Amino acid sequence: AQTVTQSQPEMSVQEAETVTLSCTYDTSESDYYLFWYKQPPSRQMILVIRQEAYKQQNATENRFSVNFQKAAKSFSLKISDSQLGDAAMYFCAYRSSLGRGTYKYIFGTGTRLKVLA
Amino acid sequence: NAGVTQTPKFQVLKTGQSMTLQCAQDMNHEYMSWYRQDPGMGLRLIHYSVGAGITDQGEVPNGYNVSRSTTEDFPLRLLSAAPSQTSVYFCASSYSTGYSYEQYFGPGTRLTVT
């Protein structure tokens, strides 16, 4: 069964600095999708970035980028120039194909990011 | 577009009571799902649906029922509430085909069972 592991329950970063959140996953599939979601105190889940496994190029969205290592099954999130508004819980997620057009998403346990002024 | 809506936002139940958490989306998404979020456990999948009339169990389905009679609605029923079902519940939806596969989430329902 596919699993998603976030080994850092909590991380801290100084404002304007860079931080990397780790995510590893276990799968036997060759084609899949990976996501990072942000959950601020408002509780709303917000998509930060997505990565297709067949793409070798790492995805980038403004200050957010990923380091996707397919062979190592690693999908880390880098936040550059951290801002106070980046403080939130971050979840890594994997989209698993179940065949016959069905699929499901598997989430990690989350990393709480604190941004220090 | 309203996106994904959930009602109620908060609910307190007594053990043994039943209730339905409502979820609706107006984006014509085929895929809909229910998660529960507990501290230190991330989001765990309860039930999901890939289209009207099709549902399946996720990781933690016990104590919950779902049905999908329309594309828009995917209610979650608690048959006999237990304190272990105290949690925050999220509904989410996405397209089944296409580029994104991004899940859109509702605002969540905080449920307390006493």
Short mmCIF file of N, CA and C in Angstrom, two decimals, chain A residues 9-111:
data_model
loop_
_atom_site.label_atom_id
_atom_site.label_comp_id
_atom_site.label_asym_id
_atom_site.label_seq_id
_atom_site.Cartn_x
_atom_site.Cartn_y
_atom_site.Cartn_z
N PRO A 9 7.56 16.94 12.48
CA PRO A 9 6.28 17.42 12.99
C PRO A 9 6.21 18.95 13.04
N GLU A 10 7.39 19.58 13.29
CA GLU A 10 7.41 21.03 13.43
C GLU A 10 8.75 21.57 12.93
N MET A 11 8.68 22.73 12.26
CA MET A 11 9.88 23.41 11.78
C MET A 11 9.73 24.90 12.08
N SER A 12 10.87 25.56 12.24
CA SER A 12 10.87 27.01 12.43
C SER A 12 11.83 27.64 11.43
N VAL A 13 11.51 28.86 11.02
CA VAL A 13 12.37 29.58 10.08
C VAL A 13 12.28 31.06 10.40
N GLN A 14 13.38 31.75 10.23
CA GLN A 14 13.39 33.20 10.39
C GLN A 14 12.76 33.83 9.15
N GLU A 15 12.06 34.91 9.39
CA GLU A 15 11.50 35.66 8.28
C GLU A 15 12.61 36.00 7.28
N ALA A 16 12.30 35.86 5.98
CA ALA A 16 13.20 36.12 4.85
C ALA A 16 14.21 35.00 4.59
N GLU A 17 14.26 34.00 5.47
CA GLU A 17 15.16 32.89 5.25
C GLU A 17 14.46 31.79 4.44
N THR A 18 15.22 30.73 4.15
CA THR A 18 14.72 29.60 3.36
C THR A 18 14.56 28.37 4.25
N VAL A 19 13.51 27.62 4.01
CA VAL A 19 13.26 26.40 4.78
C VAL A 19 12.84 25.29 3.82
N THR A 20 13.19 24.06 4.18
CA THR A 20 12.82 22.89 3.37
C THR A 20 12.05 21.90 4.22
N LEU A 21 10.88 21.52 3.74
CA LEU A 21 10.05 20.53 4.42
C LEU A 21 10.18 19.20 3.68
N SER A 22 10.34 18.13 4.43
CA SER A 22 10.60 16.82 3.83
C SER A 22 9.33 15.99 3.66
N CYS A 23 9.35 15.17 2.62
CA CYS A 23 8.25 14.23 2.38
C CYS A 23 8.82 13.03 1.64
N THR A 24 8.57 11.86 2.12
CA THR A 24 8.91 10.65 1.37
C THR A 24 7.65 9.82 1.20
N TYR A 25 7.65 8.98 0.20
CA TYR A 25 6.46 8.17 -0.09
C TYR A 25 6.91 6.80 -0.56
N ASP A 26 6.00 5.89 -0.47
CA ASP A 26 6.30 4.53 -0.89
C ASP A 26 5.25 4.11 -1.92
N THR A 27 5.69 3.67 -3.08
CA THR A 27 4.77 3.26 -4.12
C THR A 27 5.46 2.33 -5.10
N SER A 28 4.66 1.52 -5.79
CA SER A 28 5.18 0.70 -6.88
C SER A 28 4.71 1.23 -8.23
N GLU A 29 3.94 2.33 -8.21
CA GLU A 29 3.46 2.91 -9.45
C GLU A 29 4.57 3.70 -10.12
N SER A 30 4.46 3.86 -11.44
CA SER A 30 5.45 4.65 -12.16
C SER A 30 4.90 6.02 -12.55
N ASP A 31 3.58 6.13 -12.62
CA ASP A 31 2.96 7.39 -13.00
C ASP A 31 2.01 7.82 -11.89
N TYR A 32 2.27 8.98 -11.32
CA TYR A 32 1.44 9.45 -10.20
C TYR A 32 1.62 10.95 -10.06
N TYR A 33 0.88 11.51 -9.11
CA TYR A 33 0.94 12.94 -8.87
C TYR A 33 1.21 13.19 -7.40
N LEU A 34 1.96 14.24 -7.14
CA LEU A 34 2.29 14.64 -5.78
C LEU A 34 1.88 16.09 -5.56
N PHE A 35 1.50 16.39 -4.32
CA PHE A 35 1.00 17.73 -4.00
C PHE A 35 1.53 18.17 -2.64
N TRP A 36 1.65 19.48 -2.48
CA TRP A 36 1.82 20.09 -1.17
C TRP A 36 0.62 21.01 -0.94
N TYR A 37 -0.02 20.83 0.23
CA TYR A 37 -1.12 21.69 0.63
C TYR A 37 -0.72 22.46 1.89
N LYS A 38 -1.25 23.66 1.98
CA LYS A 38 -1.03 24.52 3.14
C LYS A 38 -2.36 24.66 3.89
N GLN A 39 -2.29 24.55 5.23
CA GLN A 39 -3.49 24.75 6.04
C GLN A 39 -3.18 25.82 7.10
N PRO A 40 -3.58 27.05 6.86
CA PRO A 40 -3.37 28.12 7.86
C PRO A 40 -4.35 27.95 9.01
N PRO A 41 -4.25 28.80 10.03
CA PRO A 41 -5.17 28.68 11.18
C PRO A 41 -6.65 28.74 10.80
N SER A 42 -6.97 29.32 9.66
CA SER A 42 -8.36 29.35 9.21
C SER A 42 -8.91 27.96 8.90
N ARG A 43 -8.03 26.98 8.81
CA ARG A 43 -8.39 25.58 8.57
C ARG A 43 -8.60 25.26 7.08
N GLN A 44 -8.65 26.27 6.22
CA GLN A 44 -8.87 26.04 4.80
C GLN A 44 -7.64 25.38 4.17
N MET A 45 -7.85 24.35 3.40
CA MET A 45 -6.76 23.66 2.70
C MET A 45 -6.50 24.36 1.37
N ILE A 46 -5.25 24.73 1.13
CA ILE A 46 -4.88 25.50 -0.06
C ILE A 46 -3.77 24.76 -0.78
N LEU A 47 -3.94 24.55 -2.08
CA LEU A 47 -2.89 23.90 -2.86
C LEU A 47 -1.71 24.86 -3.02
N VAL A 48 -0.51 24.36 -2.71
CA VAL A 48 0.70 25.16 -2.85
C VAL A 48 1.38 24.84 -4.19
N ILE A 49 1.54 23.55 -4.48
CA ILE A 49 2.30 23.15 -5.66
C ILE A 49 1.99 21.70 -5.97
N ARG A 50 2.10 21.34 -7.25
CA ARG A 50 1.88 19.95 -7.70
C ARG A 50 3.03 19.51 -8.59
N GLN A 51 3.23 18.19 -8.64
CA GLN A 51 4.30 17.62 -9.47
C GLN A 51 3.79 16.34 -10.12
N GLU A 52 3.97 16.23 -11.43
CA GLU A 52 3.65 15.00 -12.13
C GLU A 52 4.90 14.13 -12.14
N ALA A 53 4.76 12.86 -11.83
CA ALA A 53 5.92 11.99 -11.70
C ALA A 53 6.66 11.80 -13.02
N TYR A 54 5.95 11.91 -14.15
CA TYR A 54 6.60 11.69 -15.44
C TYR A 54 7.45 12.89 -15.86
N LYS A 55 7.30 14.01 -15.16
CA LYS A 55 8.09 15.20 -15.47
C LYS A 55 9.36 15.22 -14.62
N GLN A 56 10.50 15.32 -15.28
CA GLN A 56 11.75 15.37 -14.55
C GLN A 56 12.01 16.74 -13.95
N GLN A 57 11.45 17.77 -14.58
CA GLN A 57 11.69 19.13 -14.09
C GLN A 57 10.93 19.37 -12.81
N ASN A 58 11.59 19.97 -11.83
CA ASN A 58 10.95 20.28 -10.56
C ASN A 58 9.97 21.44 -10.72
N ALA A 59 8.80 21.30 -10.09
CA ALA A 59 7.79 22.35 -10.17
C ALA A 59 8.19 23.55 -9.32
N THR A 60 7.78 24.72 -9.79
CA THR A 60 8.05 25.99 -9.09
C THR A 60 6.82 26.87 -9.16
N GLU A 61 6.49 27.49 -8.04
CA GLU A 61 5.40 28.47 -7.98
C GLU A 61 5.87 29.63 -7.10
N ASN A 62 6.39 30.66 -7.77
CA ASN A 62 6.86 31.85 -7.07
C ASN A 62 7.92 31.48 -6.03
N ARG A 63 7.68 31.67 -4.74
CA ARG A 63 8.70 31.39 -3.72
C ARG A 63 8.73 29.91 -3.32
N PHE A 64 7.84 29.12 -3.88
CA PHE A 64 7.74 27.71 -3.52
C PHE A 64 8.30 26.84 -4.65
N SER A 65 9.14 25.90 -4.29
CA SER A 65 9.67 24.96 -5.28
C SER A 65 9.80 23.60 -4.62
N VAL A 66 9.90 22.59 -5.46
CA VAL A 66 10.06 21.23 -4.93
C VAL A 66 11.36 20.64 -5.42
N ASN A 67 11.85 19.68 -4.65
CA ASN A 67 12.97 18.85 -5.08
C ASN A 67 12.42 17.43 -5.18
N PHE A 68 12.10 17.03 -6.40
CA PHE A 68 11.48 15.73 -6.66
C PHE A 68 12.55 14.74 -7.07
N GLN A 69 12.75 13.73 -6.24
CA GLN A 69 13.73 12.68 -6.51
C GLN A 69 12.96 11.37 -6.65
N LYS A 70 12.63 11.01 -7.90
CA LYS A 70 11.74 9.87 -8.13
C LYS A 70 12.34 8.57 -7.63
N ALA A 71 13.60 8.35 -7.92
CA ALA A 71 14.23 7.09 -7.53
C ALA A 71 14.28 6.95 -6.00
N ALA A 72 14.50 8.05 -5.34
CA ALA A 72 14.55 8.04 -3.88
C ALA A 72 13.18 8.18 -3.25
N LYS A 73 12.15 8.41 -4.06
CA LYS A 73 10.78 8.60 -3.59
C LYS A 73 10.72 9.71 -2.54
N SER A 74 11.28 10.83 -2.94
CA SER A 74 11.36 11.99 -2.06
C SER A 74 10.77 13.20 -2.76
N PHE A 75 10.06 14.02 -2.00
CA PHE A 75 9.33 15.16 -2.58
C PHE A 75 9.36 16.29 -1.55
N SER A 76 10.44 17.03 -1.48
CA SER A 76 10.56 18.07 -0.46
C SER A 76 10.10 19.42 -1.00
N LEU A 77 9.64 20.26 -0.11
CA LEU A 77 9.15 21.60 -0.44
C LEU A 77 10.11 22.64 0.10
N LYS A 78 10.57 23.53 -0.78
CA LYS A 78 11.44 24.62 -0.37
C LYS A 78 10.67 25.93 -0.43
N ILE A 79 10.70 26.66 0.68
CA ILE A 79 10.07 27.98 0.73
C ILE A 79 11.18 29.01 0.87
N SER A 80 11.29 29.87 -0.12
CA SER A 80 12.31 30.93 -0.11
C SER A 80 11.72 32.23 0.40
N ASP A 81 12.60 33.07 0.98
CA ASP A 81 12.16 34.39 1.45
C ASP A 81 10.89 34.24 2.30
N SER A 82 10.98 33.44 3.34
CA SER A 82 9.80 33.11 4.16
C SER A 82 9.12 34.37 4.69
N GLN A 83 7.80 34.33 4.68
CA GLN A 83 6.99 35.44 5.17
C GLN A 83 6.13 34.97 6.34
N LEU A 84 5.69 35.93 7.16
CA LEU A 84 4.87 35.57 8.31
C LEU A 84 3.61 34.82 7.88
N GLY A 85 3.11 35.15 6.71
CA GLY A 85 1.90 34.49 6.21
C GLY A 85 2.13 33.05 5.79
N ASP A 86 3.38 32.61 5.76
CA ASP A 86 3.66 31.21 5.41
C ASP A 86 3.46 30.29 6.61
N ALA A 87 3.31 30.84 7.79
CA ALA A 87 3.11 30.03 8.98
C ALA A 87 1.82 29.24 8.84
N ALA A 88 1.92 27.93 8.92
CA ALA A 88 0.77 27.06 8.67
C ALA A 88 1.19 25.62 8.87
N MET A 89 0.22 24.73 8.76
CA MET A 89 0.50 23.29 8.66
C MET A 89 0.61 22.97 7.19
N TYR A 90 1.64 22.19 6.82
CA TYR A 90 1.85 21.80 5.44
C TYR A 90 1.71 20.28 5.31
N PHE A 91 0.90 19.88 4.34
CA PHE A 91 0.66 18.46 4.10
C PHE A 91 1.17 18.06 2.73
N CYS A 92 1.86 16.94 2.70
CA CYS A 92 2.28 16.31 1.45
C CYS A 92 1.22 15.28 1.09
N ALA A 93 0.88 15.16 -0.19
CA ALA A 93 -0.16 14.23 -0.61
C ALA A 93 0.24 13.52 -1.90
N TYR A 94 -0.25 12.30 -2.05
CA TYR A 94 0.05 11.44 -3.20
C TYR A 94 -1.27 10.99 -3.81
N ARG A 95 -1.39 11.06 -5.12
CA ARG A 95 -2.60 10.59 -5.80
C ARG A 95 -2.31 9.19 -6.34
N SER A 96 -3.03 8.22 -5.80
CA SER A 96 -2.80 6.83 -6.14
C SER A 96 -3.88 6.33 -7.09
N SER A 97 -3.46 5.70 -8.19
CA SER A 97 -4.42 5.12 -9.12
C SER A 97 -4.81 3.73 -8.64
N LEU A 98 -6.13 3.48 -8.60
CA LEU A 98 -6.63 2.18 -8.17
C LEU A 98 -7.08 1.34 -9.35
N GLY A 99 -6.89 1.89 -10.56
CA GLY A 99 -7.32 1.17 -11.75
C GLY A 99 -8.79 1.40 -12.04
N ARG A 100 -9.21 1.10 -13.23
CA ARG A 100 -10.61 1.23 -13.67
C ARG A 100 -11.12 2.66 -13.43
N GLY A 101 -10.25 3.62 -13.59
CA GLY A 101 -10.66 5.01 -13.47
C GLY A 101 -10.87 5.50 -12.06
N THR A 102 -10.52 4.71 -11.09
CA THR A 102 -10.67 5.16 -9.70
C THR A 102 -9.30 5.47 -9.11
N TYR A 103 -9.28 6.28 -8.11
CA TYR A 103 -8.03 6.68 -7.48
C TYR A 103 -8.36 7.27 -6.11
N LYS A 104 -7.32 7.48 -5.33
CA LYS A 104 -7.51 8.14 -4.05
C LYS A 104 -6.26 8.91 -3.70
N TYR A 105 -6.41 9.83 -2.77
CA TYR A 105 -5.32 10.67 -2.33
C TYR A 105 -4.91 10.22 -0.93
N ILE A 106 -3.61 10.17 -0.72
CA ILE A 106 -3.06 9.78 0.58
C ILE A 106 -2.25 10.95 1.11
N PHE A 107 -2.51 11.32 2.36
CA PHE A 107 -1.85 12.46 2.97
C PHE A 107 -0.85 12.04 4.04
N GLY A 108 0.19 12.84 4.17
CA GLY A 108 1.10 12.69 5.30
C GLY A 108 0.50 13.28 6.55
N THR A 109 1.24 13.18 7.65
CA THR A 109 0.73 13.65 8.94
C THR A 109 0.92 15.15 9.15
N GLY A 110 1.65 15.79 8.26
CA GLY A 110 1.78 17.24 8.32
C GLY A 110 3.03 17.73 9.04
N THR A 111 3.47 18.93 8.65
CA THR A 111 4.57 19.63 9.31
C THR A 111 4.08 21.03 9.66
#
